Amino acid sequence: MTSPSSLYPVLIGTLSCLLVGLFVLSLGIGQVWIDPTLLWSSIGDPSSAEAIILSEIRLPRAVLAVMIGAILGLSGAVLQGFLRNPLAEPGLLGISATASLGAVLAIYSGLTAFHAYALPLSALVGAFLAVFLLQALVGRTGDILTIILAGVALSSLSAALTSLILNMSTNPFAALEIVFWMMGSLADRSLVHISLAGPFIVVGGALLLSTAPALDALSLGADVAQSLGVSLQRTRTITILGTAIGVGAATAVAGAIGFVGLIVPHVLRPLVGQKPGRLLPASALGGAVFLLAADIFVRVIIPERDLKLGVVTAILGAPFFLWLLVSLRSRSS
């Protein structure tokens, strides 16, 4: 029988091929179809309609789908490995909620009317605020349960404040913009959004990937990991900081897109064996593939309506979450 370890290169190769194929398809598909075989030639003629559509609309959307899907999948795998909680995902730490709150405050206060970068920058400030609050709540010797409870508290508080802002908003257009933004979308994004979020996502991803050896040691138990020289405090700081930087930047430009970090690691975990470190690159590729496919689905299923990407991931993720709960309950009984 073939072991998961021997199939790991095949898995990485398959995911990479799927990613390239979906990326090309994402560039070609839309209300105006562009033959993928003509993509490079159309880019060479910047005055053509195809080149404008590619460079201004579809290329930024596809690149953001890859980056955001990768950081969501990667952060979910790291959090599940570090917290040793199969239900962990980026939203568990409250980072997505606080980033969303920052963006909502920018819309409500009217800052978005004065500066084009006000919304994503406010969301990033909210994400970094979550890091400081988590570190303050958890402390230097905080355990895993404390981290989870602190994250739940931040999520609840951010959600309550967001609801309060919506309730107090006297501008119906601002309220509508807030609601639409919170649904999550990659539509109407530009290269500016890539330049703003890209560096943060790369740095956050690098930090999260660096936790792979520690996660492999933690799979043997916290005491064994510490005896092998793993610093739990350092690993915790890198995990929280990497998630905040990467997921905060993703939320800043795309809104709230949930369940990617929950679904992807669970689907891929049986295929990578018992080493959590191997799950990290696979989850990054799998998250990019998942979000690219979901974004293509959004454009194909109802092309005349602006179906939000976050709605689709939630529709797919909620039943998966319920199935996971039932599965975990049946294993424990």
GROMACS .gro file of C-alpha atoms in nm:
model
  333
    1MET     CA    1   0.000   0.000   0.000
    2THR     CA    2   0.135   0.343  -0.096
    3SER     CA    3   0.206   0.566   0.202
    4PRO     CA    4   0.097   0.933   0.215
    5SER     CA    5   0.464   1.034   0.241
    6SER     CA    6   0.548   0.880  -0.095
    7LEU     CA    7   0.244   1.048  -0.253
    8TYR     CA    8   0.336   1.393  -0.118
    9PRO     CA    9   0.533   1.504  -0.428
   10VAL     CA   10   0.243   1.389  -0.645
   11LEU     CA   11   0.000   1.591  -0.433
   12ILE     CA   12   0.213   1.907  -0.455
   13GLY     CA   13   0.255   1.860  -0.831
   14THR     CA   14  -0.118   1.803  -0.882
   15LEU     CA   15  -0.212   2.111  -0.680
   16SER     CA   16   0.045   2.318  -0.870
   17CYS     CA   17  -0.095   2.206  -1.205
   18LEU     CA   18  -0.450   2.279  -1.089
   19LEU     CA   19  -0.338   2.623  -0.974
   20VAL     CA   20  -0.181   2.709  -1.310
   21GLY     CA   21  -0.481   2.578  -1.502
   22LEU     CA   22  -0.734   2.766  -1.291
   23PHE     CA   23  -0.523   3.083  -1.308
   24VAL     CA   24  -0.527   3.076  -1.688
   25LEU     CA   25  -0.899   2.996  -1.686
   26SER     CA   26  -0.963   3.285  -1.447
   27LEU     CA   27  -0.792   3.521  -1.690
   28GLY     CA   28  -0.993   3.394  -1.984
   29ILE     CA   29  -1.340   3.362  -1.834
   30GLY     CA   30  -1.588   3.643  -1.782
   31GLN     CA   31  -1.863   3.836  -1.957
   32VAL     CA   32  -1.618   3.877  -2.245
   33TRP     CA   33  -1.436   3.550  -2.315
   34ILE     CA   34  -1.069   3.576  -2.403
   35ASP     CA   35  -0.911   3.266  -2.553
   36PRO     CA   36  -0.636   3.157  -2.311
   37THR     CA   37  -0.406   3.083  -2.607
   38LEU     CA   38  -0.424   3.452  -2.700
   39LEU     CA   39  -0.348   3.588  -2.355
   40TRP     CA   40   0.021   3.657  -2.410
   41SER     CA   41  -0.031   3.809  -2.752
   42SER     CA   42  -0.306   4.036  -2.618
   43ILE     CA   43  -0.079   4.152  -2.336
   44GLY     CA   44   0.180   4.246  -2.597
   45ASP     CA   45  -0.068   4.491  -2.750
   46PRO     CA   46  -0.157   4.721  -2.458
   47SER     CA   47  -0.403   4.923  -2.666
   48SER     CA   48  -0.630   4.628  -2.738
   49ALA     CA   49  -0.952   4.570  -2.548
   50GLU     CA   50  -0.827   4.226  -2.439
   51ALA     CA   51  -0.511   4.373  -2.288
   52ILE     CA   52  -0.709   4.634  -2.094
   53ILE     CA   53  -0.949   4.373  -1.959
   54LEU     CA   54  -0.660   4.149  -1.859
   55SER     CA   55  -0.439   4.409  -1.695
   56GLU     CA   56  -0.706   4.619  -1.525
   57ILE     CA   57  -0.968   4.363  -1.424
   58ARG     CA   58  -0.883   3.994  -1.449
   59LEU     CA   59  -0.512   3.980  -1.366
   60PRO     CA   60  -0.547   4.163  -1.031
   61ARG     CA   61  -0.850   3.951  -0.944
   62ALA     CA   62  -0.670   3.624  -1.022
   63VAL     CA   63  -0.349   3.724  -0.841
   64LEU     CA   64  -0.543   3.832  -0.531
   65ALA     CA   65  -0.739   3.506  -0.534
   66VAL     CA   66  -0.411   3.312  -0.532
   67MET     CA   67  -0.250   3.520  -0.257
   68ILE     CA   68  -0.558   3.541  -0.033
   69GLY     CA   69  -0.650   3.174  -0.078
   70ALA     CA   70  -0.292   3.072   0.000
   71ILE     CA   71  -0.265   3.276   0.320
   72LEU     CA   72  -0.608   3.163   0.443
   73GLY     CA   73  -0.530   2.794   0.382
   74LEU     CA   74  -0.182   2.825   0.531
   75SER     CA   75  -0.296   3.010   0.842
   76GLY     CA   76  -0.572   2.755   0.901
   77ALA     CA   77  -0.322   2.468   0.887
   78VAL     CA   78  -0.082   2.644   1.125
   79LEU     CA   79  -0.355   2.733   1.375
   80GLN     CA   80  -0.496   2.381   1.376
   81GLY     CA   81  -0.148   2.240   1.433
   82PHE     CA   82  -0.045   2.487   1.703
   83LEU     CA   83  -0.375   2.500   1.892
   84ARG     CA   84  -0.428   2.127   1.837
   85ASN     CA   85  -0.787   2.212   1.761
   86PRO     CA   86  -0.940   2.069   1.439
   87LEU     CA   87  -1.197   2.351   1.434
   88ALA     CA   88  -0.939   2.630   1.439
   89GLU     CA   89  -0.926   2.879   1.152
   90PRO     CA   90  -0.814   3.244   1.113
   91GLY     CA   91  -1.144   3.383   1.237
   92LEU     CA   92  -1.092   3.202   1.569
   93LEU     CA   93  -0.832   3.458   1.683
   94GLY     CA   94  -1.061   3.751   1.610
   95ILE     CA   95  -0.821   3.895   1.352
   96SER     CA   96  -1.068   3.888   1.064
   97ALA     CA   97  -1.337   4.047   1.281
   98THR     CA   98  -1.114   4.330   1.404
   99ALA     CA   99  -0.985   4.396   1.052
  100SER     CA  100  -1.345   4.414   0.932
  101LEU     CA  101  -1.427   4.652   1.216
  102GLY     CA  102  -1.143   4.882   1.110
  103ALA     CA  103  -1.272   4.890   0.753
  104VAL     CA  104  -1.630   4.949   0.869
  105LEU     CA  105  -1.515   5.243   1.080
  106ALA     CA  106  -1.341   5.391   0.775
  107ILE     CA  107  -1.661   5.365   0.570
  108TYR     CA  108  -1.883   5.496   0.851
  109SER     CA  109  -1.659   5.794   0.929
  110GLY     CA  110  -1.631   5.893   0.565
  111LEU     CA  111  -1.252   5.844   0.548
  112THR     CA  112  -1.291   5.642   0.228
  113ALA     CA  113  -1.418   5.956   0.053
  114PHE     CA  114  -1.097   6.144   0.133
  115HIS     CA  115  -0.833   5.882   0.059
  116ALA     CA  116  -0.838   5.575  -0.167
  117TYR     CA  117  -0.625   5.372   0.077
  118ALA     CA  118  -0.831   5.458   0.386
  119LEU     CA  119  -1.033   5.135   0.385
  120PRO     CA  120  -0.750   4.880   0.349
  121LEU     CA  121  -0.519   5.074   0.581
  122SER     CA  122  -0.791   5.095   0.848
  123ALA     CA  123  -0.845   4.720   0.818
  124LEU     CA  124  -0.472   4.659   0.863
  125VAL     CA  125  -0.471   4.880   1.172
  126GLY     CA  126  -0.759   4.672   1.310
  127ALA     CA  127  -0.567   4.349   1.246
  128PHE     CA  128  -0.255   4.477   1.422
  129LEU     CA  129  -0.468   4.600   1.711
  130ALA     CA  130  -0.593   4.242   1.748
  131VAL     CA  131  -0.232   4.123   1.785
  132PHE     CA  132  -0.160   4.365   2.070
  133LEU     CA  133  -0.487   4.282   2.244
  134LEU     CA  134  -0.428   3.908   2.210
  135GLN     CA  135  -0.077   3.935   2.348
  136ALA     CA  136  -0.204   4.149   2.637
  137LEU     CA  137  -0.491   3.911   2.716
  138VAL     CA  138  -0.287   3.594   2.681
  139GLY     CA  139   0.028   3.716   2.858
  140ARG     CA  140   0.369   3.552   2.851
  141THR     CA  141   0.255   3.220   2.995
  142GLY     CA  142  -0.091   3.195   2.838
  143ASP     CA  143  -0.204   2.848   2.739
  144ILE     CA  144  -0.397   2.734   2.431
  145LEU     CA  145  -0.738   2.763   2.596
  146THR     CA  146  -0.661   3.124   2.692
  147ILE     CA  147  -0.569   3.205   2.331
  148ILE     CA  148  -0.895   3.056   2.202
  149LEU     CA  149  -1.107   3.235   2.462
  150ALA     CA  150  -0.929   3.565   2.394
  151GLY     CA  151  -0.992   3.523   2.023
  152VAL     CA  152  -1.359   3.447   2.080
  153ALA     CA  153  -1.389   3.755   2.300
  154LEU     CA  154  -1.228   3.978   2.036
  155SER     CA  155  -1.453   3.833   1.763
  156SER     CA  156  -1.766   3.888   1.972
  157LEU     CA  157  -1.669   4.243   2.066
  158SER     CA  158  -1.580   4.334   1.707
  159ALA     CA  159  -1.904   4.185   1.575
  160ALA     CA  160  -2.104   4.377   1.835
  161LEU     CA  161  -1.932   4.706   1.751
  162THR     CA  162  -1.984   4.643   1.380
  163SER     CA  163  -2.354   4.584   1.440
  164LEU     CA  164  -2.369   4.900   1.650
  165ILE     CA  165  -2.214   5.103   1.366
  166LEU     CA  166  -2.466   4.961   1.119
  167ASN     CA  167  -2.747   5.041   1.360
  168MET     CA  168  -2.629   5.400   1.408
  169SER     CA  169  -2.557   5.469   1.042
  170THR     CA  170  -2.786   5.740   0.907
  171ASN     CA  171  -2.649   5.713   0.554
  172PRO     CA  172  -2.822   5.425   0.372
  173PHE     CA  173  -2.553   5.419   0.103
  174ALA     CA  174  -2.276   5.383   0.363
  175ALA     CA  175  -2.471   5.106   0.538
  176LEU     CA  176  -2.517   4.923   0.208
  177GLU     CA  177  -2.147   4.959   0.129
  178ILE     CA  178  -2.060   4.818   0.470
  179VAL     CA  179  -2.287   4.517   0.423
  180PHE     CA  180  -2.154   4.444   0.073
  181TRP     CA  181  -1.793   4.480   0.185
  182MET     CA  182  -1.845   4.243   0.477
  183MET     CA  183  -1.968   3.974   0.235
  184GLY     CA  184  -1.622   3.951   0.078
  185SER     CA  185  -1.542   3.993  -0.290
  186LEU     CA  186  -1.256   4.020  -0.540
  187ALA     CA  187  -1.453   4.220  -0.795
  188ASP     CA  188  -1.325   4.561  -0.905
  189ARG     CA  189  -0.982   4.511  -0.748
  190SER     CA  190  -0.675   4.662  -0.914
  191LEU     CA  191  -0.297   4.634  -0.912
  192VAL     CA  192  -0.301   4.894  -0.632
  193HIS     CA  193  -0.466   4.641  -0.403
  194ILE     CA  194  -0.198   4.385  -0.492
  195SER     CA  195   0.082   4.630  -0.414
  196LEU     CA  196  -0.083   4.716  -0.083
  197ALA     CA  197  -0.167   4.368   0.044
  198GLY     CA  198   0.100   4.162  -0.135
  199PRO     CA  199   0.402   4.248   0.083
  200PHE     CA  200   0.207   4.186   0.405
  201ILE     CA  201   0.074   3.853   0.278
  202VAL     CA  202   0.424   3.741   0.172
  203VAL     CA  203   0.574   3.835   0.510
  204GLY     CA  204   0.287   3.671   0.699
  205GLY     CA  205   0.317   3.357   0.488
  206ALA     CA  206   0.692   3.336   0.546
  207LEU     CA  207   0.641   3.365   0.923
  208LEU     CA  208   0.377   3.092   0.921
  209LEU     CA  209   0.589   2.857   0.706
  210SER     CA  210   0.877   2.898   0.952
  211THR     CA  211   0.667   2.725   1.221
  212ALA     CA  212   0.675   2.389   1.038
  213PRO     CA  213   0.954   2.228   1.249
  214ALA     CA  214   0.788   2.343   1.572
  215LEU     CA  215   0.451   2.203   1.462
  216ASP     CA  216   0.612   1.867   1.382
  217ALA     CA  217   0.758   1.860   1.733
  218LEU     CA  218   0.430   1.972   1.893
  219SER     CA  219   0.251   1.677   1.731
  220LEU     CA  220   0.445   1.462   1.982
  221GLY     CA  221   0.316   1.668   2.273
  222ALA     CA  222   0.406   2.000   2.433
  223ASP     CA  223   0.648   1.846   2.685
  224VAL     CA  224   0.833   1.651   2.417
  225ALA     CA  225   0.848   1.959   2.195
  226GLN     CA  226   1.002   2.167   2.474
  227SER     CA  227   1.255   1.893   2.545
  228LEU     CA  228   1.354   1.912   2.177
  229GLY     CA  229   1.426   2.283   2.214
  230VAL     CA  230   1.098   2.426   2.079
  231SER     CA  231   0.997   2.754   2.240
  232LEU     CA  232   0.619   2.753   2.277
  233GLN     CA  233   0.611   3.126   2.347
  234ARG     CA  234   0.813   3.206   2.033
  235THR     CA  235   0.598   2.972   1.821
  236ARG     CA  236   0.282   3.130   1.960
  237THR     CA  237   0.407   3.481   1.884
  238ILE     CA  238   0.506   3.389   1.528
  239THR     CA  239   0.172   3.215   1.472
  240ILE     CA  240  -0.035   3.509   1.595
  241LEU     CA  241   0.179   3.770   1.422
  242GLY     CA  242   0.196   3.583   1.091
  243THR     CA  243  -0.180   3.524   1.092
  244ALA     CA  244  -0.250   3.887   1.177
  245ILE     CA  245  -0.022   4.026   0.907
  246GLY     CA  246  -0.134   3.789   0.632
  247VAL     CA  247  -0.504   3.750   0.707
  248GLY     CA  248  -0.536   4.115   0.808
  249ALA     CA  249  -0.399   4.222   0.470
  250ALA     CA  250  -0.627   3.977   0.290
  251THR     CA  251  -0.931   4.105   0.478
  252ALA     CA  252  -0.822   4.462   0.408
  253VAL     CA  253  -0.854   4.424   0.031
  254ALA     CA  254  -1.119   4.152  -0.006
  255GLY     CA  255  -1.345   4.175   0.297
  256ALA     CA  256  -1.442   3.879   0.513
  257ILE     CA  257  -1.392   3.545   0.335
  258GLY     CA  258  -1.442   3.258   0.576
  259PHE     CA  259  -1.406   2.882   0.602
  260VAL     CA  260  -1.114   2.849   0.357
  261GLY     CA  261  -0.874   2.793   0.645
  262LEU     CA  262  -1.108   2.532   0.791
  263ILE     CA  263  -1.195   2.330   0.481
  264VAL     CA  264  -0.864   2.307   0.296
  265PRO     CA  265  -0.639   2.166   0.574
  266HIS     CA  266  -0.898   1.901   0.664
  267VAL     CA  267  -0.933   1.785   0.305
  268LEU     CA  268  -0.557   1.762   0.253
  269ARG     CA  269  -0.448   1.628   0.593
  270PRO     CA  270  -0.514   1.258   0.516
  271LEU     CA  271  -0.301   1.295   0.201
  272VAL     CA  272   0.016   1.428   0.365
  273GLY     CA  273   0.073   1.181   0.647
  274GLN     CA  274   0.134   1.255   1.012
  275LYS     CA  275   0.376   1.549   0.975
  276PRO     CA  276   0.192   1.881   1.026
  277GLY     CA  277   0.482   2.067   0.865
  278ARG     CA  278   0.410   1.899   0.533
  279LEU     CA  279   0.053   2.022   0.548
  280LEU     CA  280   0.158   2.387   0.534
  281PRO     CA  281   0.275   2.412   0.168
  282ALA     CA  282  -0.007   2.182   0.058
  283SER     CA  283  -0.265   2.397   0.237
  284ALA     CA  284  -0.125   2.714   0.081
  285LEU     CA  285  -0.156   2.564  -0.268
  286GLY     CA  286  -0.494   2.410  -0.183
  287GLY     CA  287  -0.629   2.739  -0.049
  288ALA     CA  288  -0.521   2.919  -0.367
  289VAL     CA  289  -0.686   2.650  -0.582
  290PHE     CA  290  -1.004   2.657  -0.372
  291LEU     CA  291  -1.046   3.035  -0.383
  292LEU     CA  292  -0.964   3.057  -0.755
  293ALA     CA  293  -1.226   2.789  -0.827
  294ALA     CA  294  -1.481   2.965  -0.604
  295ASP     CA  295  -1.416   3.299  -0.776
  296ILE     CA  296  -1.461   3.141  -1.119
  297PHE     CA  297  -1.784   2.983  -0.995
  298VAL     CA  298  -1.907   3.325  -0.877
  299ARG     CA  299  -1.855   3.469  -1.226
  300VAL     CA  300  -2.014   3.174  -1.407
  301ILE     CA  301  -2.319   3.082  -1.197
  302ILE     CA  302  -2.498   3.421  -1.205
  303PRO     CA  303  -2.297   3.647  -1.439
  304GLU     CA  304  -2.559   3.922  -1.441
  305ARG     CA  305  -2.559   3.955  -1.058
  306ASP     CA  306  -2.270   4.047  -0.832
  307LEU     CA  307  -2.267   3.728  -0.625
  308LYS     CA  308  -2.024   3.777  -0.337
  309LEU     CA  309  -1.733   3.539  -0.294
  310GLY     CA  310  -1.770   3.529   0.084
  311VAL     CA  311  -2.129   3.411   0.045
  312VAL     CA  312  -2.018   3.115  -0.168
  313THR     CA  313  -1.741   3.009   0.073
  314ALA     CA  314  -1.986   3.035   0.364
  315ILE     CA  315  -2.244   2.821   0.182
  316LEU     CA  316  -1.975   2.557   0.121
  317GLY     CA  317  -1.814   2.593   0.463
  318ALA     CA  318  -2.114   2.582   0.697
  319PRO     CA  319  -2.226   2.228   0.596
  320PHE     CA  320  -1.862   2.115   0.611
  321PHE     CA  321  -1.833   2.259   0.962
  322LEU     CA  322  -2.147   2.072   1.072
  323TRP     CA  323  -2.018   1.748   0.915
  324LEU     CA  324  -1.688   1.796   1.095
  325LEU     CA  325  -1.865   1.841   1.430
  326VAL     CA  326  -2.068   1.524   1.375
  327SER     CA  327  -1.755   1.336   1.270
  328LEU     CA  328  -1.561   1.446   1.578
  329ARG     CA  329  -1.853   1.355   1.802
  330SER     CA  330  -1.880   1.006   1.653
  331ARG     CA  331  -1.505   0.949   1.703
  332SER     CA  332  -1.521   1.051   2.069
  333SER     CA  333  -1.822   0.831   2.146
   0.00000   0.00000   0.00000
